[in-house]
Coordinates of N, CA and C in Angstrom, one line a residue:
I1 N 52.1 -41.5 -7.6 CA 52.3 -41.3 -6.3 C 53.5 -40.0 -7.3
R2 N 53.1 -38.5 -6.3 CA 54.4 -37.3 -6.9 C 55.1 -37.9 -6.4
K3 N 56.4 -37.6 -7.1 CA 57.6 -37.7 -6.1 C 58.4 -36.5 -6.0
H4 N 59.2 -36.6 -5.2 CA 60.5 -35.6 -5.1 C 62.1 -36.0 -4.7
N5 N 62.1 -35.9 -5.9 CA 63.4 -36.1 -5.8 C 63.5 -37.8 -6.0
G6 N 62.9 -38.5 -6.6 CA 62.7 -39.8 -7.3 C 61.9 -40.5 -5.8
Q7 N 61.4 -39.7 -4.7 CA 60.5 -40.6 -3.8 C 59.4 -40.0 -3.3
G8 N 58.7 -40.8 -3.4 CA 56.8 -40.6 -2.7 C 57.9 -40.1 -1.2
T9 N 56.3 -39.9 -0.4 CA 56.5 -39.2 0.7 C 55.4 -39.9 1.6
L10 N 55.5 -41.0 2.6 CA 54.5 -41.6 3.2 C 54.3 -41.0 4.9
L11 N 53.3 -40.6 4.6 CA 53.0 -39.6 6.2 C 51.9 -40.7 7.2
F12 N 52.6 -40.9 8.6 CA 52.1 -42.0 9.7 C 51.6 -41.0 10.3
V13 N 50.1 -41.2 10.7 CA 49.9 -40.5 11.5 C 48.8 -41.2 12.9
D14 N 49.7 -41.2 14.1 CA 48.9 -41.6 15.0 C 48.3 -41.0 15.9
E15 N 46.8 -41.9 16.4 CA 45.7 -41.2 16.9 C 44.9 -40.6 16.0
I16 N 44.9 -40.6 14.7 CA 44.1 -40.0 14.0 C 42.8 -39.3 14.2
H17 N 42.0 -40.3 14.4 CA 41.2 -40.0 15.4 C 41.0 -38.6 16.3
R18 N 42.0 -38.1 16.5 CA 41.9 -37.2 17.6 C 42.3 -35.9 16.6
F19 N 42.6 -35.4 15.6 CA 41.8 -34.7 14.3 C 40.6 -34.5 14.3
N20 N 40.1 -33.3 14.3 CA 39.1 -32.6 14.2 C 38.8 -32.5 12.8
K21 N 37.5 -32.5 12.1 CA 37.2 -32.5 10.7 C 37.3 -32.1 10.0
S22 N 37.8 -30.5 10.6 CA 38.8 -29.7 9.4 C 40.0 -29.9 8.9
Q23 N 40.6 -30.8 10.4 CA 41.9 -31.3 10.0 C 42.3 -31.9 9.7
Q24 N 41.0 -33.0 9.4 CA 41.4 -34.1 8.3 C 41.2 -33.7 7.2
D25 N 40.4 -32.9 7.0 CA 39.8 -32.3 5.7 C 41.1 -32.1 4.7
A26 N 42.2 -31.1 5.8 CA 43.4 -30.9 5.4 C 44.1 -32.2 4.6
F27 N 44.0 -33.1 4.6 CA 44.5 -34.2 3.9 C 44.2 -34.9 2.4
L28 N 42.8 -34.0 2.3 CA 42.6 -34.7 1.0 C 43.2 -33.8 -0.2
P29 N 43.4 -32.8 -0.1 CA 44.3 -32.4 -1.4 C 45.3 -33.5 -1.7
V30 N 45.9 -33.3 -1.0 CA 47.4 -33.6 -0.8 C 47.3 -35.4 -1.2
V31 N 46.5 -35.7 -0.3 CA 45.9 -37.6 -0.6 C 45.5 -37.5 -2.0
E32 N 44.7 -36.8 -2.6 CA 44.0 -37.1 -4.0 C 45.3 -36.5 -5.1
D33 N 45.8 -35.7 -4.5 CA 46.9 -35.7 -5.9 C 47.9 -36.5 -5.4
G34 N 48.5 -37.2 -4.8 CA 49.1 -37.8 -4.6 C 50.7 -37.5 -4.4
T35 N 50.6 -36.2 -3.7 CA 51.9 -35.8 -2.9 C 52.1 -37.1 -1.8
I36 N 51.2 -37.6 -1.0 CA 51.2 -38.0 -0.1 C 50.5 -39.5 0.6
V37 N 51.0 -40.8 0.9 CA 50.6 -41.9 1.0 C 50.6 -42.2 2.6
L38 N 49.2 -41.6 2.9 CA 49.0 -41.2 4.4 C 48.1 -42.9 4.4
I39 N 48.9 -42.7 5.8 CA 48.8 -44.0 7.0 C 48.2 -43.3 8.2
G40 N 47.5 -43.7 8.4 CA 46.3 -43.4 9.9 C 46.4 -44.2 10.9
A41 N 46.5 -44.0 12.0 CA 46.4 -45.6 13.0 C 45.5 -45.3 13.9
T42 N 44.4 -46.1 14.2 CA 43.4 -45.2 15.5 C 42.8 -46.6 16.4
T43 N 42.7 -46.6 17.5 CA 42.4 -47.2 18.1 C 40.5 -46.9 18.0
E44 N 40.3 -46.2 17.5 CA 39.0 -46.4 17.6 C 38.4 -46.4 16.3
N45 N 36.7 -46.9 16.0 CA 35.8 -47.4 14.9 C 36.3 -45.9 13.5
P46 N 37.0 -46.6 12.7 CA 37.5 -45.1 11.8 C 35.9 -44.8 11.3
S47 N 35.1 -45.7 11.0 CA 33.8 -45.4 10.7 C 33.3 -43.8 10.9
F48 N 33.4 -44.1 12.5 CA 32.8 -43.2 13.5 C 33.3 -41.7 13.8
E49 N 34.7 -42.1 13.6 CA 36.3 -41.2 14.1 C 36.6 -40.1 12.7
L50 N 36.2 -40.9 11.8 CA 36.9 -40.0 10.8 C 36.0 -39.6 9.8
N51 N 36.1 -38.3 9.1 CA 35.3 -38.2 8.3 C 34.7 -38.4 7.0
A52 N 33.7 -39.0 6.1 CA 33.5 -39.5 5.4 C 34.2 -39.4 4.0
A53 N 34.8 -38.3 3.8 CA 35.4 -37.9 2.8 C 37.0 -38.5 2.4
L54 N 37.8 -38.3 3.9 CA 39.1 -38.9 4.1 C 38.3 -40.2 4.6
L55 N 38.0 -41.2 4.9 CA 37.9 -42.7 5.0 C 37.3 -43.3 3.5
S56 N 36.6 -42.5 2.5 CA 36.4 -43.3 1.2 C 37.5 -43.3 0.6
R57 N 38.6 -42.4 1.0 CA 39.8 -41.9 -0.1 C 40.9 -43.5 0.9
A58 N 40.6 -44.2 1.9 CA 41.7 -45.0 2.6 C 40.8 -46.8 2.4
Q59 N 42.1 -47.5 3.2 CA 42.0 -48.6 2.6 C 41.7 -48.6 4.2
V60 N 41.2 -49.4 4.9 CA 40.8 -50.0 6.2 C 41.9 -51.5 6.7
Y61 N 42.5 -51.0 7.5 CA 43.1 -52.9 8.0 C 42.7 -52.3 9.4
V62 N 42.2 -54.0 9.6 CA 41.6 -54.4 11.3 C 42.7 -54.8 12.2
L63 N 43.4 -54.6 12.9 CA 44.8 -55.5 13.4 C 44.5 -56.3 14.3
K64 N 44.4 -57.5 14.7 CA 43.2 -58.4 15.8 C 44.8 -58.7 17.0
R65 N 44.1 -59.2 17.7 CA 44.8 -59.4 19.2 C 45.8 -60.3 18.5
L66 N 46.7 -60.4 19.2 CA 47.8 -61.7 19.0 C 46.9 -63.0 19.6
D67 N 47.4 -63.8 19.2 CA 47.3 -65.1 19.6 C 47.8 -66.2 20.7
D68 N 47.7 -67.1 21.4 CA 49.1 -67.3 22.6 C 49.6 -67.7 21.4
S69 N 49.9 -68.4 20.7 CA 51.0 -69.1 19.6 C 52.3 -67.6 19.4
A70 N 51.8 -66.8 19.3 CA 52.2 -65.8 18.6 C 52.9 -64.8 19.8
L71 N 52.3 -64.3 21.2 CA 53.0 -64.2 22.3 C 53.9 -64.7 22.8
E72 N 53.7 -66.3 22.4 CA 54.8 -67.3 22.6 C 55.9 -66.8 22.5
L73 N 56.1 -66.9 20.6 CA 56.7 -66.6 20.3 C 57.6 -65.4 20.5
L74 N 56.8 -63.9 20.7 CA 57.5 -62.7 21.4 C 58.1 -63.6 22.4
I75 N 57.5 -64.0 24.1 CA 58.4 -64.5 25.1 C 59.4 -65.1 25.0
E76 N 59.6 -66.1 23.9 CA 60.9 -67.0 23.2 C 61.9 -65.8 22.8
R77 N 61.4 -64.6 22.2 CA 62.7 -63.6 21.3 C 62.9 -62.8 22.7
A78 N 62.3 -62.6 23.7 CA 62.8 -62.0 24.6 C 63.9 -62.5 25.2
E79 N 63.6 -63.9 25.3 CA 64.3 -64.9 26.2 C 65.8 -64.5 25.2
Q80 N 65.4 -65.0 23.9 CA 67.1 -65.3 23.1 C 67.9 -63.9 22.8
D81 N 67.0 -62.7 23.3 CA 67.7 -61.4 23.9 C 68.2 -61.0 25.1
A82 N 68.0 -61.6 25.8 CA 68.3 -61.8 27.5 C 69.2 -62.8 27.0
E83 N 69.1 -63.8 26.4 CA 70.3 -64.8 27.1 C 69.5 -65.9 28.1
R84 N 68.4 -66.0 28.2 CA 68.5 -66.8 29.5 C 66.3 -67.0 29.6
T85 N 66.0 -68.0 29.9 CA 64.7 -68.2 29.9 C 64.3 -67.8 31.1
L86 N 62.6 -67.2 30.6 CA 61.9 -66.5 31.6 C 61.4 -67.3 33.3
P87 N 62.4 -66.5 34.0 CA 62.3 -67.6 35.2 C 60.9 -67.5 35.5
T88 N 60.0 -68.6 35.0 CA 58.7 -69.0 35.8 C 58.5 -70.3 35.3
D89 N 57.3 -71.4 36.2 CA 57.3 -72.1 35.9 C 56.0 -72.1 34.9
E90 N 55.5 -73.2 33.9 CA 54.7 -73.7 33.0 C 53.5 -72.8 33.4
Q91 N 52.7 -72.9 34.7 CA 51.3 -72.4 34.8 C 51.4 -70.8 35.1
A92 N 52.7 -70.3 35.4 CA 52.8 -68.7 35.5 C 52.8 -68.1 34.4
R93 N 53.7 -68.6 33.1 CA 53.9 -68.2 31.8 C 52.2 -68.4 31.5
S94 N 51.7 -69.4 31.4 CA 50.3 -69.2 30.7 C 49.6 -68.2 31.2
T95 N 49.7 -67.9 32.3 CA 49.0 -67.1 33.2 C 49.7 -65.4 32.9
L96 N 50.5 -65.5 32.2 CA 51.9 -64.1 31.4 C 50.9 -64.2 30.4
K97 N 50.5 -64.8 29.4 CA 49.7 -64.4 28.4 C 48.6 -64.4 28.4
A98 N 48.0 -65.3 29.6 CA 46.2 -65.0 29.8 C 46.3 -63.3 29.7
M99 N 47.2 -62.9 30.7 CA 47.4 -61.1 31.0 C 47.5 -60.6 30.6
A100 N 48.2 -60.6 29.0 CA 47.9 -60.1 28.6 C 47.1 -59.5 27.4
D101 N 46.6 -60.7 26.9 CA 44.8 -61.1 26.4 C 45.5 -59.7 25.1
G102 N 46.4 -60.9 24.1 CA 46.6 -60.5 22.6 C 48.0 -58.9 22.3
D103 N 48.2 -58.5 24.1 CA 48.6 -57.2 23.5 C 49.9 -57.4 23.5
G104 N 50.7 -58.0 22.8 CA 52.9 -58.1 22.4 C 53.4 -56.8 23.3
R105 N 53.0 -55.5 23.6 CA 54.1 -54.2 24.3 C 53.6 -55.3 26.1
Y106 N 52.4 -55.2 26.3 CA 52.4 -56.1 27.5 C 53.2 -57.0 27.6
V107 N 53.6 -58.6 27.0 CA 54.0 -59.3 27.4 C 55.2 -59.0 27.0
L108 N 55.9 -57.9 26.6 CA 57.4 -58.1 26.2 C 57.4 -57.1 27.4
A109 N 56.6 -56.1 28.0 CA 57.2 -55.3 29.3 C 57.2 -56.3 30.2
M110 N 56.4 -57.3 30.4 CA 56.8 -58.1 31.5 C 57.0 -58.8 31.3
C111 N 57.5 -59.1 30.1 CA 59.0 -60.3 30.3 C 60.5 -59.1 30.9
E112 N 60.3 -58.5 30.1 CA 61.8 -57.9 30.7 C 61.3 -57.6 32.4
Q113 N 60.1 -57.3 33.0 CA 60.3 -56.9 34.6 C 60.8 -58.4 34.8
I114 N 60.0 -59.8 34.4 CA 60.5 -60.8 35.0 C 61.8 -61.5 35.1
L115 N 62.2 -60.9 33.8 CA 64.2 -61.7 33.5 C 64.2 -60.9 34.6
A116 N 64.6 -59.6 35.7 CA 65.1 -59.1 36.2 C 65.1 -59.8 37.7
Q117 N 64.3 -60.9 37.5 CA 64.4 -61.7 39.0 C 64.9 -62.8 38.7
D118 N 65.2 -63.4 39.9 CA 66.3 -64.1 40.2 C 66.1 -65.8 40.5
E119 N 64.8 -65.9 41.3 CA 64.2 -66.7 41.9 C 62.9 -67.2 40.4
L120 N 62.5 -68.3 40.6 CA 61.6 -69.0 39.9 C 60.5 -68.4 40.1
L121 N 59.2 -67.9 39.3 CA 58.1 -67.5 39.6 C 57.2 -68.2 39.4
N122 N 56.2 -68.6 40.4 CA 55.3 -69.5 40.1 C 54.2 -68.4 39.7
T123 N 52.6 -68.9 39.4 CA 51.7 -68.1 39.4 C 51.5 -66.7 40.3
E124 N 51.7 -67.2 41.8 CA 51.1 -66.6 42.9 C 52.6 -65.2 43.0
A125 N 53.4 -65.4 42.3 CA 54.9 -64.4 42.4 C 54.4 -63.6 41.2
L126 N 54.3 -64.6 40.1 CA 54.0 -63.1 38.8 C 52.9 -62.2 39.4
L127 N 52.0 -62.8 39.8 CA 50.4 -62.2 40.1 C 51.2 -60.8 41.3
H128 N 51.7 -60.8 41.7 CA 52.3 -60.0 42.5 C 53.3 -59.1 42.1
I129 N 54.0 -59.3 41.1 CA 54.8 -58.5 40.3 C 53.9 -57.7 39.3
V130 N 52.6 -58.1 38.6 CA 51.9 -57.3 38.1 C 51.1 -56.8 38.5
Q131 N 50.8 -56.9 39.4 CA 49.6 -56.3 40.2 C 49.3 -54.5 40.2
R132 N 50.8 -54.5 40.2 CA 51.0 -53.0 39.6 C 50.8 -52.4 38.9
R133 N 50.2 -53.5 37.6 CA 49.4 -52.6 36.0 C 48.0 -52.4 36.4
A134 N 47.4 -51.6 37.1 CA 45.9 -51.4 36.7 C 45.9 -51.5 35.1
P135 N 44.2 -52.6 35.5 CA 43.6 -53.3 33.9 C 43.2 -51.3 33.6
L136 N 43.1 -50.8 31.9 CA 42.7 -49.7 31.3 C 41.6 -50.3 31.4
Y137 N 40.5 -49.1 31.5 CA 38.8 -49.5 31.7 C 38.5 -47.7 31.6
D138 N 37.7 -48.2 30.5 CA 36.8 -47.1 29.5 C 35.4 -47.5 29.2
K139 N 34.2 -47.0 29.7 CA 33.1 -47.9 29.5 C 32.9 -47.5 28.4
G140 N 33.4 -46.6 27.7 CA 33.0 -46.1 26.5 C 33.9 -46.2 25.9
D141 N 34.7 -47.1 25.5 CA 35.7 -47.3 24.6 C 35.7 -49.1 24.8
D142 N 36.7 -49.4 23.7 CA 36.8 -51.0 24.1 C 37.6 -51.9 24.9
A143 N 38.0 -51.0 25.9 CA 38.3 -51.9 27.0 C 37.8 -52.2 28.0
H144 N 36.2 -52.4 27.4 CA 35.0 -53.0 28.9 C 35.1 -54.1 27.9
F145 N 35.4 -54.3 26.5 CA 35.4 -55.7 25.8 C 36.3 -56.4 26.3
N146 N 37.6 -55.7 26.2 CA 38.8 -56.4 26.3 C 38.9 -57.1 27.2
L147 N 38.4 -56.6 28.8 CA 39.0 -56.6 30.2 C 37.4 -58.2 30.2
I148 N 36.6 -58.0 29.5 CA 35.9 -59.6 29.7 C 36.3 -60.8 28.5
S149 N 36.5 -60.1 27.7 CA 37.5 -60.8 27.1 C 38.7 -61.9 27.4
A150 N 39.7 -60.9 28.7 CA 40.5 -61.8 29.3 C 40.1 -62.7 30.1
L151 N 38.8 -61.7 30.7 CA 38.1 -62.7 31.9 C 37.8 -64.1 30.8
H152 N 36.8 -64.5 30.2 CA 36.4 -65.6 29.2 C 37.6 -66.1 29.1
K153 N 38.7 -65.7 28.5 CA 39.7 -66.9 28.2 C 40.6 -66.8 29.0
S154 N 41.0 -66.7 30.3 CA 41.2 -67.5 31.4 C 40.8 -68.1 32.1
V155 N 39.1 -67.9 31.9 CA 37.9 -69.1 32.7 C 38.1 -70.4 31.7
R156 N 38.1 -70.1 29.9 CA 38.2 -71.0 29.5 C 39.4 -72.0 29.4
G157 N 40.6 -71.0 29.5 CA 41.9 -72.2 29.6 C 41.9 -72.5 31.3
S158 N 41.0 -72.5 32.2 CA 40.9 -72.7 33.9 C 42.1 -72.6 34.6
D159 N 42.7 -71.3 33.9 CA 43.7 -70.5 34.9 C 42.7 -69.8 36.2
A160 N 42.7 -69.8 36.9 CA 42.3 -69.2 38.2 C 42.5 -68.0 38.6
D161 N 43.8 -68.4 38.7 CA 44.3 -67.3 39.2 C 43.9 -66.0 38.2
A162 N 44.3 -66.2 36.6 CA 44.3 -65.0 35.5 C 42.6 -64.6 35.8
A163 N 42.0 -65.6 35.9 CA 40.2 -65.3 36.0 C 40.0 -64.4 37.7
L164 N 40.6 -64.8 38.4 CA 40.2 -63.8 39.6 C 41.0 -62.3 39.3
Y165 N 42.5 -61.6 38.3 CA 42.8 -61.0 38.3 C 41.9 -60.0 37.4
W166 N 41.6 -60.9 36.0 CA 40.9 -59.9 35.5 C 39.1 -59.7 35.7
F167 N 38.4 -60.6 36.8 CA 37.7 -60.3 37.4 C 37.6 -59.0 38.1

């Protein structure tokens, strides 16, 4: 890596798939000569959305959805930060994790809303709070499969309320 004043340059590009082919090509010379270390994030399949020249110079890392224990850890950290426990019963807490479907940002955003509640929430009360969030759906995207996955997880977990929500 070529260094300027003793430091390398790291460039993070979110939604890199939105760059067209010639814009992606503009990265090639500076990636090749080490001027920058390029980190690109995308929700799309890089094999289809990035040009072959850029992709051949990249290392692809796939970030998986968070599992139940990781979601629980995030909830516990939100509770520690708020210095109080989430006012939910165990079934509602389980429903929250099923509804998050591996999305840590979603679970943290919901924790923020739930922690603002004064009374203990059961599953029905939790669903009333979260019904304001419309699930993302785009038949040309992974959202279709994510919704099906959430439905399957809630059915396998015998969580009827979450299954109805995702259905």
